[in-house]
Short mmCIF file of C-alpha atoms in Angstrom, two decimals:
data_model
loop_
_atom_site.label_atom_id
_atom_site.label_comp_id
_atom_site.label_asym_id
_atom_site.label_seq_id
_atom_site.Cartn_x
_atom_site.Cartn_y
_atom_site.Cartn_z
CA MET A 1 121.51 79.63 108.75
CA ARG A 2 118.25 81.44 109.66
CA ASP A 3 115.42 79.59 111.39
CA ALA A 4 112.38 78.77 109.94
CA TYR A 5 110.45 81.73 111.49
CA HIS A 6 113.00 84.20 110.07
CA GLU A 7 112.72 82.51 106.79
CA GLU A 8 108.91 83.00 106.91
CA LEU A 9 109.50 86.79 107.73
CA ASP A 10 111.88 87.36 104.95
CA SER A 11 109.46 85.46 102.46
CA ILE A 12 106.81 88.01 103.28
CA GLY A 13 109.61 90.80 102.55
CA ASP A 14 110.29 88.92 99.20
CA GLY A 15 106.53 89.07 98.28
CA LEU A 16 106.38 92.90 99.02
CA VAL A 17 109.30 93.35 96.80
CA GLU A 18 107.86 91.30 94.02
CA MET A 19 104.61 93.12 94.27
CA ALA A 20 106.47 96.44 94.18
CA ARG A 21 108.30 95.46 90.98
CA LEU A 22 105.35 94.25 89.30
CA VAL A 23 103.40 97.44 89.97
CA GLY A 24 106.25 99.60 89.15
CA SER A 25 106.66 97.76 85.74
CA ALA A 26 102.95 98.18 85.42
CA ILE A 27 102.60 101.79 85.81
CA GLY A 28 105.35 102.13 83.08
CA ARG A 29 104.00 99.90 80.63
CA ALA A 30 100.44 101.38 81.02
CA THR A 31 101.93 104.98 80.42
CA THR A 32 103.63 103.75 77.28
CA ALA A 33 100.22 101.99 76.23
CA MET A 34 98.28 105.28 77.03
CA LEU A 35 100.84 107.30 75.04
CA ASP A 36 101.52 105.15 71.89
CA SER A 37 97.72 103.96 71.85
CA ASP A 38 99.18 100.27 72.14
CA LEU A 39 96.11 98.33 72.58
CA LYS A 40 97.96 94.99 73.12
CA LEU A 41 100.14 96.35 75.68
CA ALA A 42 97.38 97.96 77.48
CA GLU A 43 95.52 94.44 77.46
CA ASN A 44 98.75 92.96 78.93
CA VAL A 45 98.97 95.42 81.82
CA ILE A 46 95.28 94.74 82.59
CA GLU A 47 95.67 91.18 82.73
CA ALA A 48 99.08 91.05 84.72
CA ASP A 49 97.29 92.98 87.72
CA GLN A 50 95.74 89.57 88.53
CA ARG A 51 99.19 88.32 89.57
CA VAL A 52 99.60 91.24 92.00
CA ASP A 53 96.08 90.33 93.59
CA GLU A 54 97.04 87.04 93.95
CA LEU A 55 100.32 87.75 95.57
CA GLN A 56 98.55 90.10 97.97
CA HIS A 57 96.39 86.97 98.89
CA GLU A 58 99.37 84.91 99.41
CA LEU A 59 101.00 87.53 101.47
CA GLU A 60 98.01 87.99 103.70
CA ALA A 61 97.64 84.28 104.18
CA ARG A 62 101.31 83.68 105.04
CA ALA A 63 101.29 86.60 107.44
CA ILE A 64 98.35 85.27 109.05
CA ALA A 65 99.64 81.85 109.28
CA LEU A 66 102.79 83.17 110.99
CA LEU A 67 101.09 85.07 113.40
CA ALA A 68 98.93 81.95 114.48
CA ARG A 69 101.91 79.62 114.47
CA GLN A 70 104.75 81.96 115.75
CA GLN A 71 103.14 84.34 117.69
CA PRO A 72 105.52 87.24 117.24
CA VAL A 73 105.49 90.02 119.65
CA ALA A 74 107.37 93.62 119.72
CA THR A 75 109.31 94.20 116.62
CA ASP A 76 108.41 91.26 114.64
CA LEU A 77 104.72 91.60 115.20
CA ARG A 78 105.26 95.26 114.17
CA ILE A 79 106.63 93.83 110.96
CA VAL A 80 104.14 91.61 110.06
CA VAL A 81 101.18 93.94 110.72
CA THR A 82 103.13 96.72 108.57
CA SER A 83 103.57 94.12 105.97
CA LEU A 84 99.90 93.67 105.56
CA ARG A 85 99.59 97.47 105.29
CA MET A 86 102.09 97.79 102.67
CA SER A 87 100.76 94.86 100.64
CA ALA A 88 97.33 96.81 100.47
CA ASP A 89 99.24 100.05 99.26
CA LEU A 90 100.90 98.07 96.63
CA GLU A 91 97.70 96.18 95.72
CA ARG A 92 96.10 99.30 95.26
CA SER A 93 98.90 100.83 93.16
CA GLY A 94 98.53 97.85 90.85
CA ASP A 95 94.76 98.76 90.39
CA LEU A 96 95.72 102.46 89.43
CA ALA A 97 98.12 101.27 87.05
CA GLN A 98 95.36 98.88 85.45
CA HIS A 99 93.07 102.04 85.35
CA VAL A 100 95.64 103.93 83.26
CA ALA A 101 95.98 100.87 81.00
CA LYS A 102 91.80 100.45 80.82
CA LEU A 103 91.86 104.12 79.72
CA ALA A 104 94.44 103.58 77.01
CA ARG A 105 92.24 100.64 75.86
CA LEU A 106 88.79 102.76 75.90
CA ARG A 107 90.18 105.44 73.89
CA TYR A 108 91.98 103.00 71.29
CA PRO A 109 92.61 103.62 68.45
CA ASP A 110 92.50 107.33 69.70
CA ARG A 111 94.83 108.66 72.24
CA ALA A 112 93.49 109.83 75.51
CA VAL A 113 96.36 112.36 76.18
CA PRO A 114 96.85 115.50 73.40
CA SER A 115 100.00 115.73 71.96
CA ASP A 116 100.93 118.75 74.03
CA LEU A 117 100.45 116.88 77.28
CA HIS A 118 102.63 113.79 76.17
CA ALA A 119 105.79 115.05 77.72
CA THR A 120 104.07 115.75 81.15
CA ILE A 121 102.11 112.36 81.33
CA LEU A 122 105.43 110.46 80.27
CA GLU A 123 107.45 112.25 83.07
CA MET A 124 104.79 111.40 85.48
CA GLY A 125 104.82 107.88 84.32
CA GLN A 126 108.50 107.43 84.60
CA LEU A 127 108.54 109.17 88.00
CA ALA A 128 105.92 106.84 89.34
CA GLN A 129 107.93 104.11 88.43
CA ARG A 130 111.11 105.41 89.85
CA LEU A 131 109.16 105.91 93.05
CA MET A 132 108.03 102.59 93.18
CA ALA A 133 111.48 101.17 92.34
CA LYS A 134 112.61 103.31 95.18
CA ALA A 135 109.93 102.18 97.40
CA ALA A 136 111.03 98.42 96.66
CA GLU A 137 114.69 99.38 97.38
CA VAL A 138 113.68 100.95 100.75
CA ILE A 139 111.88 97.58 101.69
CA ILE A 140 115.01 95.64 100.84
CA THR A 141 117.45 98.21 102.49
CA LYS A 142 115.35 99.69 105.02
CA ASP A 143 117.33 102.94 104.14
CA VAL A 144 115.52 105.81 106.16
CA ASP A 145 117.62 108.24 103.84
CA LEU A 146 116.26 106.76 100.87
CA ALA A 147 112.77 106.73 102.23
CA LEU A 148 112.83 110.38 102.80
CA GLN A 149 114.25 110.93 99.14
CA LEU A 150 110.57 109.56 98.23
CA GLU A 151 109.19 112.58 99.80
CA GLN A 152 111.19 114.92 97.42
CA ASP A 153 110.29 112.73 94.30
CA ASP A 154 106.56 113.17 95.55
CA ASP A 155 107.04 116.88 95.43
CA ALA A 156 108.24 116.53 91.84
CA MET A 157 104.86 114.50 91.29
CA ASP A 158 102.98 117.56 92.58
CA LEU A 159 104.69 119.89 90.16
CA LEU A 160 103.83 117.64 87.36
CA HIS A 161 100.55 117.49 88.31
CA ARG A 162 100.03 121.18 88.67
CA THR A 163 101.48 121.66 85.19
CA LEU A 164 98.83 119.29 83.93
CA PHE A 165 96.07 121.28 85.85
CA GLN A 166 97.45 124.55 84.39
CA HIS A 167 97.05 123.08 80.97
CA LEU A 168 93.60 122.23 81.61
CA MET A 169 92.92 125.54 82.86
CA ASP A 170 94.48 127.65 80.38
CA ASP A 171 91.97 129.32 78.25
CA ARG A 172 93.50 128.03 75.16
CA TRP A 173 92.53 124.60 76.13
CA LYS A 174 91.23 123.03 72.72
CA HIS A 175 90.47 119.46 73.46
CA GLY A 176 86.91 119.57 74.60
CA ILE A 177 85.61 117.97 77.96
CA GLU A 178 86.04 114.46 77.15
CA THR A 179 89.95 114.88 77.21
CA ALA A 180 89.62 117.24 80.32
CA VAL A 181 88.08 114.60 82.10
CA ASP A 182 90.41 111.81 80.91
CA VAL A 183 93.44 113.90 81.88
CA THR A 184 91.91 114.90 85.36
CA LEU A 185 91.37 111.12 86.04
CA LEU A 186 94.89 110.11 84.78
CA GLY A 187 96.20 112.88 86.91
CA ARG A 188 94.54 111.62 89.97
CA TYR A 189 95.88 107.87 89.24
CA TYR A 190 99.43 108.91 89.05
CA GLU A 191 99.34 111.21 91.97
CA ARG A 192 97.57 108.48 93.90
CA PHE A 193 100.07 105.88 92.96
CA ALA A 194 102.89 108.08 94.05
CA ASP A 195 101.07 108.42 97.15
CA HIS A 196 101.13 104.77 97.90
CA ALA A 197 104.76 104.39 97.11
CA VAL A 198 105.44 107.14 99.75
CA SER A 199 103.26 105.27 101.89
CA VAL A 200 105.27 102.19 101.72
CA ALA A 201 108.36 104.04 102.34
CA LYS A 202 106.83 105.55 105.23
CA ARG A 203 106.09 102.37 106.76
CA VAL A 204 109.42 100.87 106.61
CA VAL A 205 110.69 104.25 108.48
CA TYR A 206 107.95 103.54 111.06
CA LEU A 207 109.63 99.93 111.49
CA VAL A 208 113.02 101.31 111.82
CA THR A 209 112.58 104.33 113.92
CA GLY A 210 109.22 103.20 115.60
CA GLU A 211 107.63 106.53 114.87
CA HIS A 212 105.02 107.36 112.52
CA ALA A 213 106.67 109.73 109.75
CA ASP A 214 103.46 111.91 109.89
CA GLU A 215 105.75 114.80 108.74
CA LEU A 216 106.21 112.79 105.61
CA GLN A 217 102.39 113.05 104.92
CA VAL A 218 101.78 113.83 101.41
CA ASP A 219 99.49 116.91 100.52
CA VAL A 220 95.93 116.23 99.29
CA GLN A 221 94.70 117.88 96.39
CA PRO A 222 97.62 119.84 95.64
CA GLU A 223 96.45 120.39 91.91
CA ILE A 224 93.55 122.38 93.06
CA GLN A 225 95.59 124.36 95.53
CA ALA A 226 98.04 125.22 92.73
CA VAL A 227 95.63 126.28 90.21
CA SER A 228 93.62 128.22 92.26
CA GLY A 229 96.45 129.83 94.40
CA ALA A 230 94.39 128.70 97.63
CA GLU A 231 96.29 127.64 100.82
CA GLY A 232 96.39 124.69 102.85
CA ALA A 233 93.50 123.15 100.90
CA MET B 1 80.26 88.28 131.79
CA ARG B 2 82.70 88.43 129.09
CA ASP B 3 86.48 88.05 129.63
CA ALA B 4 89.02 90.73 129.24
CA TYR B 5 89.98 89.28 125.97
CA HIS B 6 86.57 89.36 124.31
CA GLU B 7 86.19 92.96 125.83
CA GLU B 8 89.24 93.96 123.98
CA LEU B 9 87.95 92.28 120.93
CA ASP B 10 84.51 94.24 121.26
CA SER B 11 86.28 97.56 121.92
CA ILE B 12 87.91 97.09 118.52
CA GLY B 13 84.65 96.57 116.82
CA ASP B 14 83.13 99.85 118.83
CA GLY B 15 86.18 101.68 117.45
CA LEU B 16 85.22 100.73 113.88
CA VAL B 17 81.62 101.65 114.30
CA GLU B 18 82.78 105.06 115.81
CA MET B 19 84.72 105.49 112.58
CA ALA B 20 82.07 104.48 110.24
CA ARG B 21 79.54 106.53 111.95
CA LEU B 22 81.86 109.81 111.82
CA VAL B 23 82.96 109.39 108.37
CA GLY B 24 79.24 109.06 107.37
CA SER B 25 78.36 112.19 108.99
CA ALA B 26 81.38 113.57 107.40
CA ILE B 27 80.16 112.95 103.93
CA GLY B 28 76.81 114.09 104.67
CA ARG B 29 78.01 117.39 105.98
CA ALA B 30 80.72 117.86 103.33
CA THR B 31 78.04 117.60 100.88
CA THR B 32 75.97 120.18 102.45
CA ALA B 33 78.74 122.54 102.76
CA MET B 34 79.56 121.89 98.94
CA LEU B 35 76.09 122.71 97.91
CA ASP B 36 75.27 125.41 99.98
CA SER B 37 78.71 127.00 99.89
CA ASP B 38 78.82 127.09 103.78
CA LEU B 39 82.51 127.73 104.60
CA LYS B 40 82.01 127.10 108.39
CA LEU B 41 80.63 123.57 107.75
CA ALA B 42 83.45 122.95 105.41
CA GLU B 43 86.17 123.93 107.82
CA ASN B 44 84.28 121.77 110.46
CA VAL B 45 84.24 118.92 108.41
CA ILE B 46 88.08 119.29 107.62
CA GLU B 47 89.26 119.66 111.39
CA ALA B 48 86.69 116.70 112.19
CA ASP B 49 88.89 114.39 110.22
CA GLN B 50 91.50 114.52 112.82
CA ARG B 51 89.28 112.42 115.02
CA VAL B 52 88.98 109.70 112.63
CA ASP B 53 92.82 109.76 112.23
CA GLU B 54 93.23 109.37 115.93
CA LEU B 55 90.65 106.57 116.27
CA GLN B 56 92.65 104.58 113.54
CA HIS B 57 95.68 105.18 115.35
CA GLU B 58 94.29 104.01 118.63
CA LEU B 59 92.63 101.21 117.08
CA GLU B 60 95.66 100.15 115.35
CA ALA B 61 97.63 100.30 118.80
CA ARG B 62 94.88 98.32 120.42
CA ALA B 63 94.88 95.63 117.90
CA ILE B 64 98.83 95.39 118.02
CA ALA B 65 98.51 95.13 122.04
CA LEU B 66 95.89 92.45 121.67
CA LEU B 67 97.77 90.22 119.32
CA ALA B 68 100.93 90.54 121.46
CA ARG B 69 99.24 89.88 124.67
CA GLN B 70 96.47 87.42 123.83
CA GLN B 71 98.18 85.84 120.58
CA PRO B 72 94.60 84.80 119.30
CA VAL B 73 94.49 82.19 116.69
CA ALA B 74 91.91 80.90 114.07
CA THR B 75 88.95 83.12 113.84
CA ASP B 76 89.71 85.64 116.49
CA LEU B 77 93.14 86.28 114.81
CA ARG B 78 91.15 86.95 111.41
CA ILE B 79 88.88 89.44 113.39
CA VAL B 80 91.90 91.33 114.28
CA VAL B 81 93.72 91.46 111.20
CA THR B 82 90.44 92.29 109.06
CA SER B 83 89.69 94.96 111.77
CA LEU B 84 92.81 96.71 110.56
CA ARG B 85 92.11 96.36 107.27
CA MET B 86 88.62 98.03 107.88
CA SER B 87 90.08 100.96 109.65
CA ALA B 88 92.06 101.91 106.88
CA ASP B 89 89.19 101.72 104.66
CA LEU B 90 87.39 104.13 107.09
CA GLU B 91 90.34 106.42 107.53
CA ARG B 92 90.57 106.67 103.59
CA SER B 93 86.68 107.45 103.61
CA GLY B 94 87.35 110.14 105.99
CA ASP B 95 90.08 111.79 103.72
CA LEU B 96 87.54 111.68 100.83
CA ALA B 97 85.00 113.52 102.86
CA GLN B 98 87.57 115.93 103.75
CA HIS B 99 88.32 116.30 99.95
CA VAL B 100 84.89 117.31 99.41
CA ALA B 101 84.91 119.77 102.14
CA LYS B 102 88.07 121.19 100.97
CA LEU B 103 86.85 121.64 97.35
CA ALA B 104 83.74 123.46 98.87
CA ARG B 105 86.30 125.89 101.01
CA LEU B 106 88.26 126.28 97.88
CA ARG B 107 85.40 127.41 95.70
CA TYR B 108 83.80 129.71 98.70
CA PRO B 109 81.89 132.03 97.96
CA ASP B 110 81.29 130.57 94.85
CA ARG B 111 79.88 126.93 94.35
CA ALA B 112 81.83 124.26 92.71
CA VAL B 113 78.63 122.48 91.61
CA PRO B 114 76.29 124.27 89.11
CA SER B 115 72.73 124.29 90.01
CA ASP B 116 71.84 121.69 87.29
CA LEU B 117 74.11 118.85 89.06
CA HIS B 118 72.95 119.84 92.45
CA ALA B 119 70.03 117.21 92.58
CA THR B 120 72.77 114.51 91.38
CA ILE B 121 75.55 115.35 93.84
CA LEU B 122 72.98 115.82 96.68
CA GLU B 123 71.82 112.04 95.73
CA MET B 124 75.52 110.91 95.57
CA GLY B 125 76.08 112.37 99.18
CA GLN B 126 72.98 110.91 100.64
CA LEU B 127 73.67 107.70 99.09
CA ALA B 128 77.24 107.57 100.34
CA GLN B 129 76.04 108.53 104.00
CA ARG B 130 73.65 105.96 103.74
CA LEU B 131 75.94 103.24 102.62
CA MET B 132 78.25 103.94 105.54
CA ALA B 133 75.37 103.69 107.95
CA LYS B 134 74.98 100.18 106.60
CA ALA B 135 78.55 99.41 106.57
CA ALA B 136 78.14 100.46 110.40
CA GLU B 137 75.17 98.33 110.81
CA VAL B 138 76.91 95.25 109.18
CA ILE B 139 79.70 95.67 111.55
CA ILE B 140 77.42 95.41 114.55
CA THR B 141 74.74 92.84 113.31
CA LYS B 142 77.24 90.77 111.12
CA ASP B 143 74.25 90.48 108.97
CA VAL B 144 75.44 89.04 105.38
CA ASP B 145 72.31 89.69 103.71
CA LEU B 146 72.60 93.52 104.56
CA ALA B 147 76.33 93.28 103.48
CA LEU B 148 74.84 91.86 100.21
CA GLN B 149 72.43 94.96 99.92
CA LEU B 150 75.28 97.41 99.83
CA GLU B 151 76.32 96.02 96.61
CA GLN B 152 72.82 97.31 95.19
CA ASP B 153 73.60 100.44 96.49
CA ASP B 154 76.83 100.70 94.98
CA ASP B 155 75.21 99.96 91.68
CA ALA B 156 72.97 103.06 92.24
CA MET B 157 75.86 105.04 93.21
CA ASP B 158 77.31 103.76 89.71
CA LEU B 159 74.24 104.83 88.34
CA LEU B 160 74.54 108.35 89.55
CA HIS B 161 78.21 108.65 88.38
CA ARG B 162 77.17 107.87 85.13
CA THR B 163 74.35 110.63 85.00
CA LEU B 164 77.10 113.29 86.44
CA PHE B 165 79.29 111.94 83.37
CA GLN B 166 76.38 112.21 80.92
CA HIS B 167 76.16 115.99 81.99
CA LEU B 168 79.74 116.46 81.42
CA MET B 169 79.83 115.04 78.17
CA ASP B 170 76.73 116.65 76.92
CA ASP B 171 77.43 118.99 74.14
CA ARG B 172 75.51 121.57 75.86
CA TRP B 173 77.89 121.54 78.84
CA LYS B 174 78.37 125.32 79.45
CA HIS B 175 80.22 125.70 82.86
CA GLY B 176 83.64 125.40 81.37
CA ILE B 177 86.75 123.36 82.10
CA GLU B 178 87.40 124.12 85.87
CA THR B 179 83.80 123.10 86.68
CA ALA B 180 84.43 120.00 84.71
CA VAL B 181 87.38 119.18 86.51
CA ASP B 182 85.89 119.76 89.78
CA VAL B 183 82.89 117.68 89.24
CA THR B 184 85.09 114.84 87.64
CA LEU B 185 86.94 114.83 90.75
CA LEU B 186 84.04 115.05 93.09
CA GLY B 187 82.53 112.17 91.32
CA ARG B 188 85.63 110.39 91.80
CA TYR B 189 85.29 111.09 95.56
CA TYR B 190 82.04 109.87 96.05
CA GLU B 191 82.56 106.74 94.24
CA ARG B 192 85.67 105.88 96.11
CA PHE B 193 83.85 106.57 99.30
CA ALA B 194 81.09 104.04 98.30
CA ASP B 195 83.94 101.55 97.44
CA HIS B 196 85.41 101.75 100.81
CA ALA B 197 82.08 101.46 102.41
CA VAL B 198 81.29 98.18 100.33
CA SER B 199 84.60 96.95 101.06
CA VAL B 200 84.07 97.24 104.63
CA ALA B 201 80.80 95.25 104.32
CA LYS B 202 82.81 92.62 102.31
CA ARG B 203 85.12 92.10 104.86
CA VAL B 204 82.53 91.38 107.44
CA VAL B 205 81.15 88.77 104.90
CA TYR B 206 84.52 87.17 104.94
CA LEU B 207 84.95 86.98 108.62
CA VAL B 208 81.28 85.56 108.91
CA THR B 209 81.46 82.84 105.96
CA GLY B 210 85.34 82.53 105.61
CA GLU B 211 84.98 83.41 101.88
CA HIS B 212 86.60 86.25 100.01
CA ALA B 213 83.45 87.84 98.53
CA ASP B 214 85.17 88.80 95.40
CA GLU B 215 81.95 88.52 93.60
CA LEU B 216 81.02 91.79 95.39
CA GLN B 217 84.13 93.56 93.75
CA VAL B 218 83.00 96.72 92.55
CA ASP B 219 83.72 97.92 89.07
CA VAL B 220 86.33 100.00 88.22
CA GLN B 221 85.89 102.95 86.18
CA PRO B 222 82.15 102.66 85.30
CA GLU B 223 81.75 106.15 84.64
CA ILE B 224 84.14 106.06 81.58
CA GLN B 225 82.53 102.48 80.57
CA ALA B 226 79.15 104.14 80.73
CA VAL B 227 79.79 107.29 78.78
CA SER B 228 81.73 105.45 75.94
CA GLY B 229 79.64 102.38 75.90
CA ALA B 230 82.87 100.35 76.37
CA GLU B 231 82.47 96.95 77.77
CA GLY B 232 84.55 95.59 80.61
CA ALA B 233 86.72 98.63 80.95
#
């Protein structure tokens, strides 16, 4: 049997996994709500984010209590501090899923996404959900190889984002400015969601290897680079 | 004379103030680079963000060392944990300033912002800089009233953001989709920058009062609400 101390550490890890599962589910459902213009589902996602926020508060309180009572050093200390960071990533991911759902609600009964972009947005939503599922898996297994896979998935997200922007910049764009603004923000939400999933995985790598996986750093503004052909933006 | 322990705590606070000053300066200069299409200044801002990232790493290392060596409890423990959070806000603010500068560089020698939006973007940049200066002041003085002021400043930012979106949605918009996308992203960068400044101030309130200043929570997606007239998005 594990001692109380390691049980507390484990329970922090469990909290992170639960948060990752909730926000992964949220981004998937928000995408469905958006594409189907499903108001009920959108409101459901919006309300459900409260649970993610609660989990973060609980996790923070538990981490601080553990620091105060057990005064961990070395690896255990790094685990606790890194967990706080991960919970912030996950909480923010929940906000981003909520943003997608709010856009669905705002445009209801219209659809924010024109039909020729449905497939791309659907893929972005599914990929975002998959990235977060893998991040949860990385928290559980501490599998560094799997963590590195997330980087490739994030490249796929960048490609999708690029596709989205190519549509926007196409002279044949006929959906007007409001939809262009919606699609721009949506693209940003999915991209940032993916960034946070990658960030969670990177933090696990840091815990396992002791090295900041800065080479895993995701590119910023790939959309704009891609569209304009500019390098190294 | 203060003991080594409190000197270490103070030095973490100093690091936060330095970060806040750097990112406040960065958003101001990035805005100038954007409005004047000043490539050199833009590149300067982009490079300077490295220092902010270094400061965050240093601060994190110092905080973890302090936790390991001094094993603070109660208030001191909360200060250290909250400092880690604040440094994450500030690091992210630096990224956002860098995004503005990168957009300036990308569009050079053109200007990303059409002349009829110059005044609004200039105000957003100045307000963002002022918000961050106040956040630095709040870290130094722990002045809760000043922290609450930031909320009002953030309302002003929301208003400016709304103005921006009204321009975008105006039927007379004549700057095309690319500029609409640029302006949408710019608006988002300034809004998020302001959110992080408010968040830093809120964390100080939490340290001083022991209460989460959730009523200070900034609105999400005010731009879209404002434009559409939807409530409670």
